[in-house]
Short mmCIF file of C-alpha atoms and ligand atoms in Angstrom, two decimals:
data_model
loop_
_atom_site.label_atom_id
_atom_site.label_comp_id
_atom_site.label_asym_id
_atom_site.label_seq_id
_atom_site.Cartn_x
_atom_site.Cartn_y
_atom_site.Cartn_z
CA UNK K 89 9.23 -15.43 -16.44
CA UNK K 90 7.78 -18.88 -15.87
CA UNK K 91 5.27 -18.98 -12.99
CA UNK K 92 5.15 -22.55 -11.59
CA UNK K 93 2.15 -23.00 -9.32
CA UNK K 94 2.73 -25.64 -6.66
CA UNK K 95 5.39 -26.56 -4.15
CA UNK K 96 8.61 -28.47 -4.56
CA UNK K 97 7.23 -31.33 -2.40
CA UNK K 98 4.72 -32.05 -5.16
CA UNK K 99 5.03 -32.85 -8.87
CA UNK K 100 6.04 -29.18 -9.27
CA UNK K 101 9.50 -30.54 -8.35
CA UNK K 102 9.82 -31.85 -11.91
CA UNK K 103 8.95 -28.50 -13.42
CA UNK K 104 11.42 -26.66 -11.11
CA UNK K 105 14.10 -29.15 -12.15
CA UNK K 106 13.23 -28.64 -15.85
CA UNK K 107 13.38 -24.87 -15.53
CA UNK K 108 16.77 -25.16 -13.85
CA UNK K 109 18.02 -27.47 -16.64
CA UNK K 110 16.67 -25.12 -19.27
CA UNK K 111 18.19 -22.06 -17.63
CA UNK K 112 14.79 -20.35 -17.72
CA UNK K 113 13.91 -17.71 -15.13
CA UNK K 114 11.03 -18.91 -13.00
CA UNK K 115 9.15 -18.19 -9.82
CA UNK K 116 7.31 -20.74 -7.70
CA UNK K 117 3.84 -19.57 -6.74
CA UNK K 118 3.31 -21.57 -3.58
CA UNK K 119 0.17 -23.71 -3.60
CA UNK K 120 0.54 -26.45 -1.09
CA UNK K 121 -1.39 -29.45 0.05
CA UNK K 122 -4.29 -28.80 2.36
CA UNK K 123 -7.87 -27.56 2.30
CA UNK K 124 -7.04 -24.46 0.29
CA UNK K 125 -5.44 -26.28 -2.61
CA UNK K 126 -8.51 -26.63 -4.81
CA UNK K 127 -9.65 -23.03 -4.42
CA UNK K 128 -6.18 -21.73 -5.09
CA UNK K 129 -5.34 -23.84 -8.17
CA UNK K 130 -8.69 -24.41 -9.90
CA UNK K 131 -8.72 -20.98 -11.55
CA UNK K 132 -5.39 -21.97 -13.17
CA UNK K 133 -5.95 -25.70 -13.61
CA UNK K 134 -9.52 -26.88 -13.95
CA UNK K 135 -8.40 -30.30 -12.68
CA UNK K 136 -7.76 -28.78 -9.30
CA UNK K 137 -4.18 -30.20 -9.14
CA UNK K 138 -0.67 -28.88 -8.87
CA UNK K 139 1.50 -28.10 -10.69
CA UNK K 140 0.31 -25.64 -13.29
CA UNK K 141 2.37 -23.24 -15.37
CA UNK K 142 1.81 -19.67 -16.55
CA UNK K 143 4.15 -18.49 -19.27
CA UNK K 144 2.88 -15.15 -20.53
CA UNK K 145 -0.55 -15.82 -21.98
CA UNK K 146 -0.02 -19.59 -22.00
CA UNK K 147 -1.51 -21.60 -19.16
CA UNK K 148 -0.65 -25.32 -18.95
CA UNK K 149 -1.47 -28.25 -16.66
CA UNK K 150 0.18 -31.74 -16.57
CA UNK K 151 3.70 -31.65 -15.21
CA UNK K 152 5.32 -33.62 -18.02
CA UNK K 153 3.66 -31.47 -20.74
CA UNK K 154 4.83 -28.41 -18.84
CA UNK K 155 8.33 -29.84 -19.02
CA UNK K 156 8.13 -30.47 -22.70
CA UNK K 157 7.17 -26.86 -23.18
CA UNK K 158 10.08 -25.70 -20.93
CA UNK K 159 12.39 -27.91 -22.96
CA UNK K 160 11.09 -26.51 -26.27
CA UNK K 161 11.87 -23.02 -25.03
CA UNK K 162 15.51 -24.06 -24.54
CA UNK K 163 15.79 -26.20 -27.69
CA UNK K 164 18.60 -28.63 -28.34
CA UNK K 165 20.39 -30.33 -26.72
CA UNK K 166 17.86 -30.48 -23.82
CA UNK K 167 14.91 -30.78 -26.30
CA UNK K 168 16.26 -32.05 -29.62
CA UNK K 169 14.31 -32.00 -32.88
CA UNK K 170 13.72 -34.72 -35.43
CA UNK K 171 14.11 -38.37 -34.45
CA UNK K 172 15.54 -37.52 -31.08
CA UNK K 173 12.59 -35.27 -30.42
CA UNK K 174 10.30 -38.22 -31.07
CA UNK K 175 12.34 -40.27 -28.66
CA UNK K 176 11.86 -37.62 -25.99
CA UNK K 177 8.12 -37.81 -26.49
CA UNK K 178 8.23 -41.60 -26.42
CA UNK K 179 10.05 -41.71 -23.05
CA UNK K 180 7.82 -38.99 -21.64
CA UNK K 181 4.62 -40.89 -22.47
CA UNK K 182 6.28 -44.12 -21.24
CA UNK K 183 6.98 -42.33 -17.93
CA UNK K 184 3.37 -41.20 -17.63
CA UNK K 185 1.72 -44.49 -18.60
CA UNK K 186 4.23 -47.31 -17.84
CA UNK K 187 6.19 -45.95 -14.86
CA UNK K 188 4.17 -43.49 -12.89
CA UNK K 189 1.03 -45.51 -12.18
CA UNK K 190 3.11 -48.46 -10.99
CA UNK K 191 5.48 -46.32 -8.94
CA UNK K 192 2.57 -44.47 -7.31
CA UNK K 193 0.71 -47.68 -6.43
CA UNK K 194 3.88 -48.88 -4.65
CA UNK K 195 4.52 -45.48 -3.03
CA UNK K 196 0.91 -44.90 -1.80
CA UNK K 197 0.89 -48.31 -0.13
CA UNK K 198 4.43 -48.06 1.19
CA UNK K 199 4.98 -44.56 2.56
CA UNK K 200 2.39 -41.99 1.39
CA UNK K 201 -0.82 -43.24 2.95
CA UNK K 202 -1.19 -43.37 6.73
CA UNK K 203 0.08 -46.78 7.91
CA UNK K 204 -3.41 -48.12 8.69
CA UNK K 205 -4.63 -47.42 5.14
CA UNK K 206 -1.76 -49.14 3.32
CA UNK K 207 -2.48 -52.38 1.51
CA UNK K 208 0.66 -54.64 1.39
CA UNK K 209 -0.82 -56.64 -1.51
CA UNK K 210 -1.23 -53.50 -3.57
CA UNK K 211 2.28 -52.38 -2.70
CA UNK K 212 3.66 -55.77 -3.80
CA UNK K 213 1.69 -55.71 -7.05
CA UNK K 214 2.82 -52.15 -7.76
CA UNK K 215 6.43 -53.10 -7.10
CA UNK K 216 6.22 -56.14 -9.36
CA UNK K 217 4.67 -54.09 -12.13
CA UNK K 218 7.27 -51.39 -11.75
CA UNK K 219 10.06 -53.97 -11.80
CA UNK K 220 8.81 -55.28 -15.14
CA UNK K 221 9.15 -51.83 -16.61
CA UNK K 222 12.51 -51.19 -15.00
CA UNK K 223 13.80 -54.36 -16.66
CA UNK K 224 12.96 -52.76 -20.03
CA UNK K 225 14.71 -49.58 -18.94
CA UNK K 226 17.72 -51.60 -17.67
CA UNK K 227 18.09 -53.29 -21.06
CA UNK K 228 17.75 -49.99 -22.87
CA UNK K 229 20.51 -48.33 -20.76
CA UNK K 230 22.75 -51.34 -21.04
CA UNK K 231 22.57 -51.09 -24.87
CA UNK K 232 23.37 -47.35 -24.91
CA UNK K 233 23.49 -44.69 -22.28
CA UNK K 234 24.58 -43.20 -20.08
CA UNK K 235 21.43 -41.14 -20.81
CA UNK K 236 18.16 -42.32 -22.41
CA UNK K 237 19.10 -40.89 -25.80
CA UNK K 238 22.75 -41.79 -25.56
CA UNK K 239 25.55 -39.39 -24.64
CA UNK K 240 23.56 -36.27 -23.72
CA UNK K 241 21.04 -35.48 -21.05
CA UNK K 242 17.69 -34.50 -22.50
CA UNK K 243 14.15 -33.72 -21.23
CA UNK K 244 13.45 -37.50 -21.58
CA UNK K 245 15.84 -38.11 -18.66
CA UNK K 246 14.36 -35.25 -16.62
CA UNK K 247 10.79 -36.50 -17.19
CA UNK K 248 11.34 -40.22 -16.56
CA UNK K 249 13.80 -39.77 -13.66
CA UNK K 250 11.43 -37.32 -11.92
CA UNK K 251 8.59 -39.83 -12.13
CA UNK K 252 10.91 -42.34 -10.47
CA UNK K 253 12.14 -39.88 -7.81
CA UNK K 254 9.85 -41.24 -5.10
CA UNK K 255 11.04 -44.78 -5.71
CA UNK K 256 14.70 -43.70 -5.82
CA UNK K 257 14.43 -41.54 -2.64
CA UNK K 258 12.44 -44.14 -0.70
CA UNK K 259 14.63 -47.15 -1.31
CA UNK K 260 12.71 -49.07 -3.92
CA UNK K 261 14.88 -52.16 -4.50
CA UNK K 262 17.07 -51.17 -7.50
CA UNK K 263 19.61 -53.90 -6.91
CA UNK K 264 18.36 -55.95 -9.93
CA UNK K 265 18.68 -52.79 -12.08
CA UNK K 266 22.21 -51.43 -11.61
CA UNK K 267 22.16 -49.35 -14.82
CA UNK K 268 18.89 -47.71 -13.75
CA UNK K 269 20.37 -46.97 -10.37
CA UNK K 270 23.51 -45.43 -11.91
CA UNK K 271 21.43 -43.38 -14.27
CA UNK K 272 19.09 -42.12 -11.50
CA UNK K 273 22.04 -41.33 -9.20
CA UNK K 274 23.64 -39.28 -11.98
CA UNK K 275 20.39 -37.51 -12.91
CA UNK K 276 19.58 -36.47 -9.34
CA UNK K 277 23.08 -35.18 -8.75
CA UNK K 278 23.18 -32.81 -11.68
CA UNK K 279 23.54 -29.21 -10.54
CA UNK K 280 20.02 -28.37 -11.84
CA UNK K 281 18.50 -31.39 -10.00
CA UNK K 282 20.41 -30.51 -6.85
CA UNK K 283 18.95 -26.92 -7.00
CA UNK K 284 15.45 -28.45 -7.30
CA UNK K 285 16.09 -31.01 -4.61
CA UNK K 286 17.27 -28.32 -2.25
CA UNK K 287 13.82 -26.74 -2.52
CA UNK K 288 12.14 -30.09 -2.04
CA UNK K 289 14.33 -31.74 0.56
CA UNK K 290 15.15 -28.51 2.53
N1 GSH W 546 -1.00 -35.90 -13.97
C1 GSH W 546 -0.88 -34.69 -13.13
C2 GSH W 546 -1.06 -35.11 -11.68
C3 GSH W 546 -1.13 -33.91 -10.77
C4 GSH W 546 -1.37 -34.34 -9.30
O1 GSH W 546 -1.94 -35.40 -9.02
N2 GSH W 546 -0.90 -33.49 -8.43
C5 GSH W 546 -1.05 -33.75 -7.00
C6 GSH W 546 0.15 -33.21 -6.24
S1 GSH W 546 1.63 -34.00 -6.79
C7 GSH W 546 -2.25 -32.98 -6.50
O2 GSH W 546 -2.48 -31.85 -6.90
N3 GSH W 546 -2.92 -33.56 -5.49
C8 GSH W 546 -3.99 -32.88 -4.78
C9 GSH W 546 -5.32 -33.41 -5.13
O3 GSH W 546 -5.47 -34.25 -6.02
O4 GSH W 546 -6.27 -32.96 -4.50
C10 GSH W 546 0.43 -34.03 -13.39
O5 GSH W 546 1.43 -34.73 -13.70
O6 GSH W 546 0.55 -32.80 -13.28
#
């Protein structure tokens, strides 16, 4: 049984979605935002952040690494081997380094921080940076698709789409990126994603 420490309204959402896609039994050990977060999670994750995963004797932090592990337990087609396995790693690292920092800069300065702490210039810069990356994604999906690796949904889709969830759910302007929008709409309406979204969105 996977034990996912966190709450669905955090990055644990992605791990819940991954477990649903993988058909792996899991329980959510609720560790929410607030003053008790550090004390509760630091024994599991020395970074003091959610999510963290316990799988038997294995303890993991980093949401996207957790998802790669969950995918590996299920194997293909969710987590293919060989060249396609390398492509899943590529898109996962791209999500973490090229998409998430930009999306978070926009998100913090658009809807996460209290209104008086938001910096419109940082929001605009984050949006512009994210748009540059989404143009790359748009071209990739236009050349293949409907999923990142072609015809089948993989953990690459789960990882990258989940990093873009906040942008998708909070009306980031996807009009210039219709293929990205179609891909995100399809990803977040999969049965496994809907099960995770139900926990997050209530
Ligand atoms: N790179 C980490 C980021 C984890 C992270 O920042 N988690 C947030 C919640 S989504 C958190 O724990 N924030 C509380 C804090 O930093 O005190 C991952 O993907 O797991």
